[in-house]
Each structure stands twice: as structure tokens, then as C-alpha cells.
Amino acid sequence: MILSIQTGQNNPILRQKSKKVKEINPIIKQLILDMVETLKAKNGLGLAAPQVGQSLRIIVVQPEPDKEALILINPQIKKTSPEKEIMEEGCLSLPDISVTVERPVKITVQGLTPDGQPVKIEAKGLLARVIQHEIEHLDGILIIDKIKSS
Ligand code: ZN
């Protein structure tokens, strides 16, 4: 099922800290399937559960169209590279905005797969960027907050 996307920089669901997933039950599994379907339908690179109205720590990432989506439950960034990169980012929840964001080029992230298996992933470039963007959604952070005041 394609879910509707929560939008707006002052939308409360996008601004709260999401809760950890305690048990990967059938409701969570269905939510993940729906998130993957929604992300594909919207041609997005990534989606976090609060963006579909669920305040839970789940992200889905799809930086390359033909590859399988990367799904992480309770993701945590464990390491970031000192090298940073600046790129323009958009967000499905802020449809009319694009922001130049500086982020570490490489990260190590750990979390759970949809089967509840712990995984650790080293990512770089666009994949690393999208993962960082989505994890920020879980903490109520939006790209609009990343605009540097000069
Ligand atoms: Zn976003």
C-alpha cells in the first residue's frame, strides 16, 4: 500500500524523536513493505517511518533504482569520516525545498534487518548521505535545520 507522506517543517510527527522498535511483529513488517512501495512510487532515495506518520526508528534507503532497498531498524551511526562533502539535498516531506548540506563522506552504521539480524554497514558517497539524512528524521531533524547562517 502506498502511504501518504507527512509534509511541512512544523509538522509535529516530523519533529519528535521516534521510538525504538522493540519487536519486529507483523505490523512492523507490513509497515516496512509499505514504506518500500511508497519510496519507489515517489521515486525517492530514502524514507523514514515518521514521514509516513509512524514515530518509529525505521529507515528505507534506495539510492540506486535497480538495487534492492536497504532497510534498517533502530539504525545508529557508529563512525563518521573526517572528510566531508557538500551536496544539495531534497526531502519528500519538504517538496519545494532543496538545501546544500555538508556531511561526512563515509559512515559506519549498525541496526537490525527486517528479520531482526544485527547488521553493520560501511557506506560512502550518496548511500552514506541518504542514510544520514534518514536517521536525522528519526530525531526530528529536517534539512531546513541544516541551513548555515552566514
Ligand atoms: Zn527527508
mmCIF file of C-alpha atoms and ligand atoms in Angstrom:
data_model
loop_
_atom_site.group_PDB
_atom_site.id
_atom_site.type_symbol
_atom_site.label_atom_id
_atom_site.label_comp_id
_atom_site.label_asym_id
_atom_site.label_seq_id
_atom_site.Cartn_x
_atom_site.Cartn_y
_atom_site.Cartn_z
ATOM 1 C CA MET A 1 0.000 0.000 0.000
ATOM 2 C CA ILE A 2 1.306 3.428 -0.886
ATOM 3 C CA LEU A 3 1.286 5.566 2.220
ATOM 4 C CA SER A 4 0.742 9.295 2.337
ATOM 5 C CA ILE A 5 3.764 11.424 3.095
ATOM 6 C CA GLN A 6 3.779 13.793 6.043
ATOM 7 C CA THR A 7 4.969 17.213 4.962
ATOM 8 C CA GLY A 8 5.780 20.573 6.467
ATOM 9 C CA GLN A 9 8.653 21.784 8.591
ATOM 10 C CA ASN A 10 6.403 22.326 11.606
ATOM 11 C CA ASN A 11 4.552 19.019 11.357
ATOM 12 C CA PRO A 12 4.707 17.534 14.897
ATOM 13 C CA ILE A 13 5.293 13.938 13.739
ATOM 14 C CA LEU A 14 8.339 15.098 11.771
ATOM 15 C CA ARG A 15 9.675 16.982 14.755
ATOM 16 C CA GLN A 16 9.556 14.382 17.509
ATOM 17 C CA LYS A 17 12.129 11.776 18.416
ATOM 18 C CA SER A 18 10.964 8.398 17.140
ATOM 19 C CA LYS A 19 10.743 5.348 19.380
ATOM 20 C CA LYS A 20 12.922 2.291 19.094
ATOM 21 C CA VAL A 21 11.268 -0.768 17.563
ATOM 22 C CA LYS A 22 11.051 -3.328 20.368
ATOM 23 C CA GLU A 23 9.586 -6.241 18.455
ATOM 24 C CA ILE A 24 9.517 -6.843 14.719
ATOM 25 C CA ASN A 25 5.928 -8.067 14.598
ATOM 26 C CA PRO A 26 3.665 -8.466 11.532
ATOM 27 C CA ILE A 27 2.505 -4.843 11.828
ATOM 28 C CA ILE A 28 6.110 -3.621 11.627
ATOM 29 C CA LYS A 29 6.831 -5.972 8.714
ATOM 30 C CA GLN A 30 3.826 -4.653 6.815
ATOM 31 C CA LEU A 31 4.867 -1.072 7.551
ATOM 32 C CA ILE A 32 8.308 -1.818 6.075
ATOM 33 C CA LEU A 33 6.782 -3.327 2.906
ATOM 34 C CA ASP A 34 4.544 -0.270 2.563
ATOM 35 C CA MET A 35 7.490 2.073 3.087
ATOM 36 C CA VAL A 36 9.480 0.344 0.328
ATOM 37 C CA GLU A 37 6.484 0.535 -2.017
ATOM 38 C CA THR A 38 5.891 4.193 -1.145
ATOM 39 C CA LEU A 39 9.539 5.120 -1.670
ATOM 40 C CA LYS A 40 9.530 3.507 -5.119
ATOM 41 C CA ALA A 41 6.241 5.136 -6.054
ATOM 42 C CA LYS A 42 7.574 8.567 -5.076
ATOM 43 C CA ASN A 43 10.959 7.987 -6.757
ATOM 44 C CA GLY A 44 12.675 8.962 -3.545
ATOM 45 C CA LEU A 45 16.117 7.997 -2.319
ATOM 46 C CA GLY A 46 15.103 7.342 1.237
ATOM 47 C CA LEU A 47 12.195 7.312 3.628
ATOM 48 C CA ALA A 48 11.954 7.316 7.409
ATOM 49 C CA ALA A 49 8.913 5.995 9.297
ATOM 50 C CA PRO A 50 7.911 9.408 10.733
ATOM 51 C CA GLN A 51 7.486 10.598 7.137
ATOM 52 C CA VAL A 52 4.611 8.149 6.788
ATOM 53 C CA GLY A 53 3.160 9.064 10.155
ATOM 54 C CA GLN A 54 4.800 6.370 12.324
ATOM 55 C CA SER A 55 7.064 7.574 15.088
ATOM 56 C CA LEU A 56 9.341 4.529 14.928
ATOM 57 C CA ARG A 57 13.052 4.096 14.220
ATOM 58 C CA ILE A 58 12.871 2.537 10.753
ATOM 59 C CA ILE A 59 14.515 3.768 7.562
ATOM 60 C CA VAL A 60 14.368 2.574 3.963
ATOM 61 C CA VAL A 61 17.036 3.675 1.506
ATOM 62 C CA GLN A 62 17.086 3.296 -2.280
ATOM 63 C CA PRO A 63 19.908 5.316 -3.819
ATOM 64 C CA GLU A 64 20.030 3.181 -6.969
ATOM 65 C CA PRO A 65 16.773 2.281 -8.706
ATOM 66 C CA ASP A 66 17.652 -1.288 -9.709
ATOM 67 C CA LYS A 67 19.098 -2.419 -6.413
ATOM 68 C CA GLU A 68 17.175 -3.855 -3.530
ATOM 69 C CA ALA A 69 16.156 -1.309 -0.903
ATOM 70 C CA LEU A 70 18.269 -1.158 2.242
ATOM 71 C CA ILE A 71 16.090 -1.460 5.327
ATOM 72 C CA LEU A 72 17.415 -0.638 8.775
ATOM 73 C CA ILE A 73 15.572 -0.880 12.071
ATOM 74 C CA ASN A 74 16.910 1.113 15.044
ATOM 75 C CA PRO A 75 19.852 2.390 12.979
ATOM 76 C CA GLN A 76 22.774 4.043 14.715
ATOM 77 C CA ILE A 77 25.777 5.756 13.184
ATOM 78 C CA LYS A 78 28.888 4.357 14.823
ATOM 79 C CA LYS A 79 31.627 6.094 12.880
ATOM 80 C CA THR A 80 31.947 9.038 10.524
ATOM 81 C CA SER A 81 34.890 10.011 8.354
ATOM 82 C CA PRO A 82 36.650 13.316 8.947
ATOM 83 C CA GLU A 83 36.312 14.027 5.214
ATOM 84 C CA LYS A 84 33.120 15.879 4.437
ATOM 85 C CA GLU A 85 31.306 16.708 1.257
ATOM 86 C CA ILE A 86 28.740 19.331 0.340
ATOM 87 C CA MET A 87 25.762 18.375 -1.799
ATOM 88 C CA GLU A 88 22.294 19.602 -2.484
ATOM 89 C CA GLU A 89 19.544 17.547 -0.852
ATOM 90 C CA GLY A 90 15.820 17.367 -1.181
ATOM 91 C CA CYS A 91 13.224 15.712 1.027
ATOM 92 C CA LEU A 92 9.851 14.146 0.266
ATOM 93 C CA SER A 93 8.496 15.937 3.337
ATOM 94 C CA LEU A 94 9.663 19.362 2.146
ATOM 95 C CA PRO A 95 8.673 19.168 -1.525
ATOM 96 C CA ASP A 96 9.602 22.699 -2.559
ATOM 97 C CA ILE A 97 12.926 22.988 -0.777
ATOM 98 C CA SER A 98 16.456 21.983 -1.581
ATOM 99 C CA VAL A 99 19.305 22.662 0.794
ATOM 100 C CA THR A 100 23.064 22.410 0.495
ATOM 101 C CA VAL A 101 24.196 20.090 3.273
ATOM 102 C CA GLU A 102 27.694 19.207 4.417
ATOM 103 C CA ARG A 103 28.074 15.627 5.627
ATOM 104 C CA PRO A 104 30.811 13.076 6.312
ATOM 105 C CA VAL A 105 31.673 11.144 3.144
ATOM 106 C CA LYS A 106 31.873 7.757 4.873
ATOM 107 C CA ILE A 107 29.948 6.280 7.761
ATOM 108 C CA THR A 108 29.590 3.028 9.619
ATOM 109 C CA VAL A 109 26.020 2.324 10.603
ATOM 110 C CA GLN A 110 24.541 -0.528 12.546
ATOM 111 C CA GLY A 111 20.988 -1.678 13.042
ATOM 112 C CA LEU A 112 18.678 -4.617 12.525
ATOM 113 C CA THR A 113 17.444 -6.185 9.302
ATOM 114 C CA PRO A 114 13.697 -6.854 8.906
ATOM 115 C CA ASP A 115 14.474 -10.380 10.184
ATOM 116 C CA GLY A 116 15.898 -8.969 13.380
ATOM 117 C CA GLN A 117 19.502 -9.764 12.498
ATOM 118 C CA PRO A 118 22.129 -7.237 13.574
ATOM 119 C CA VAL A 119 23.989 -5.676 10.647
ATOM 120 C CA LYS A 120 26.877 -3.287 10.328
ATOM 121 C CA ILE A 121 27.288 -1.418 7.059
ATOM 122 C CA GLU A 122 30.069 0.777 5.790
ATOM 123 C CA ALA A 123 28.678 3.287 3.347
ATOM 124 C CA LYS A 124 30.136 6.130 1.358
ATOM 125 C CA GLY A 125 29.021 8.785 -1.065
ATOM 126 C CA LEU A 126 25.327 9.027 -1.872
ATOM 127 C CA LEU A 127 24.378 5.952 0.167
ATOM 128 C CA ALA A 128 26.097 7.376 3.257
ATOM 129 C CA ARG A 129 24.412 10.722 2.685
ATOM 130 C CA VAL A 130 20.930 9.272 2.354
ATOM 131 C CA ILE A 131 21.370 7.110 5.479
ATOM 132 C CA GLN A 132 22.447 10.177 7.476
ATOM 133 C CA HIS A 133 19.501 12.192 6.163
ATOM 134 C CA GLU A 134 17.018 9.440 7.098
ATOM 135 C CA ILE A 135 18.463 8.863 10.572
ATOM 136 C CA GLU A 136 18.099 12.585 11.251
ATOM 137 C CA HIS A 137 14.387 12.221 10.508
ATOM 138 C CA LEU A 138 14.214 9.767 13.426
ATOM 139 C CA ASP A 139 15.456 12.543 15.690
ATOM 140 C CA GLY A 140 13.111 15.188 14.332
ATOM 141 C CA ILE A 141 15.782 16.942 12.261
ATOM 142 C CA LEU A 142 14.969 18.276 8.788
ATOM 143 C CA ILE A 143 17.319 19.610 6.101
ATOM 144 C CA ILE A 144 15.902 23.074 6.658
ATOM 145 C CA ASP A 145 17.682 22.990 10.028
ATOM 146 C CA LYS A 146 20.986 22.465 8.236
ATOM 147 C CA ILE A 147 20.991 25.836 6.503
ATOM 148 C CA LYS A 148 24.051 27.620 7.745
ATOM 149 C CA SER A 149 23.504 31.172 8.804
ATOM 150 C CA SER A 150 26.283 33.263 7.359
HETATM 151 ZN ZN ZN B 1 13.847 13.704 4.186
#
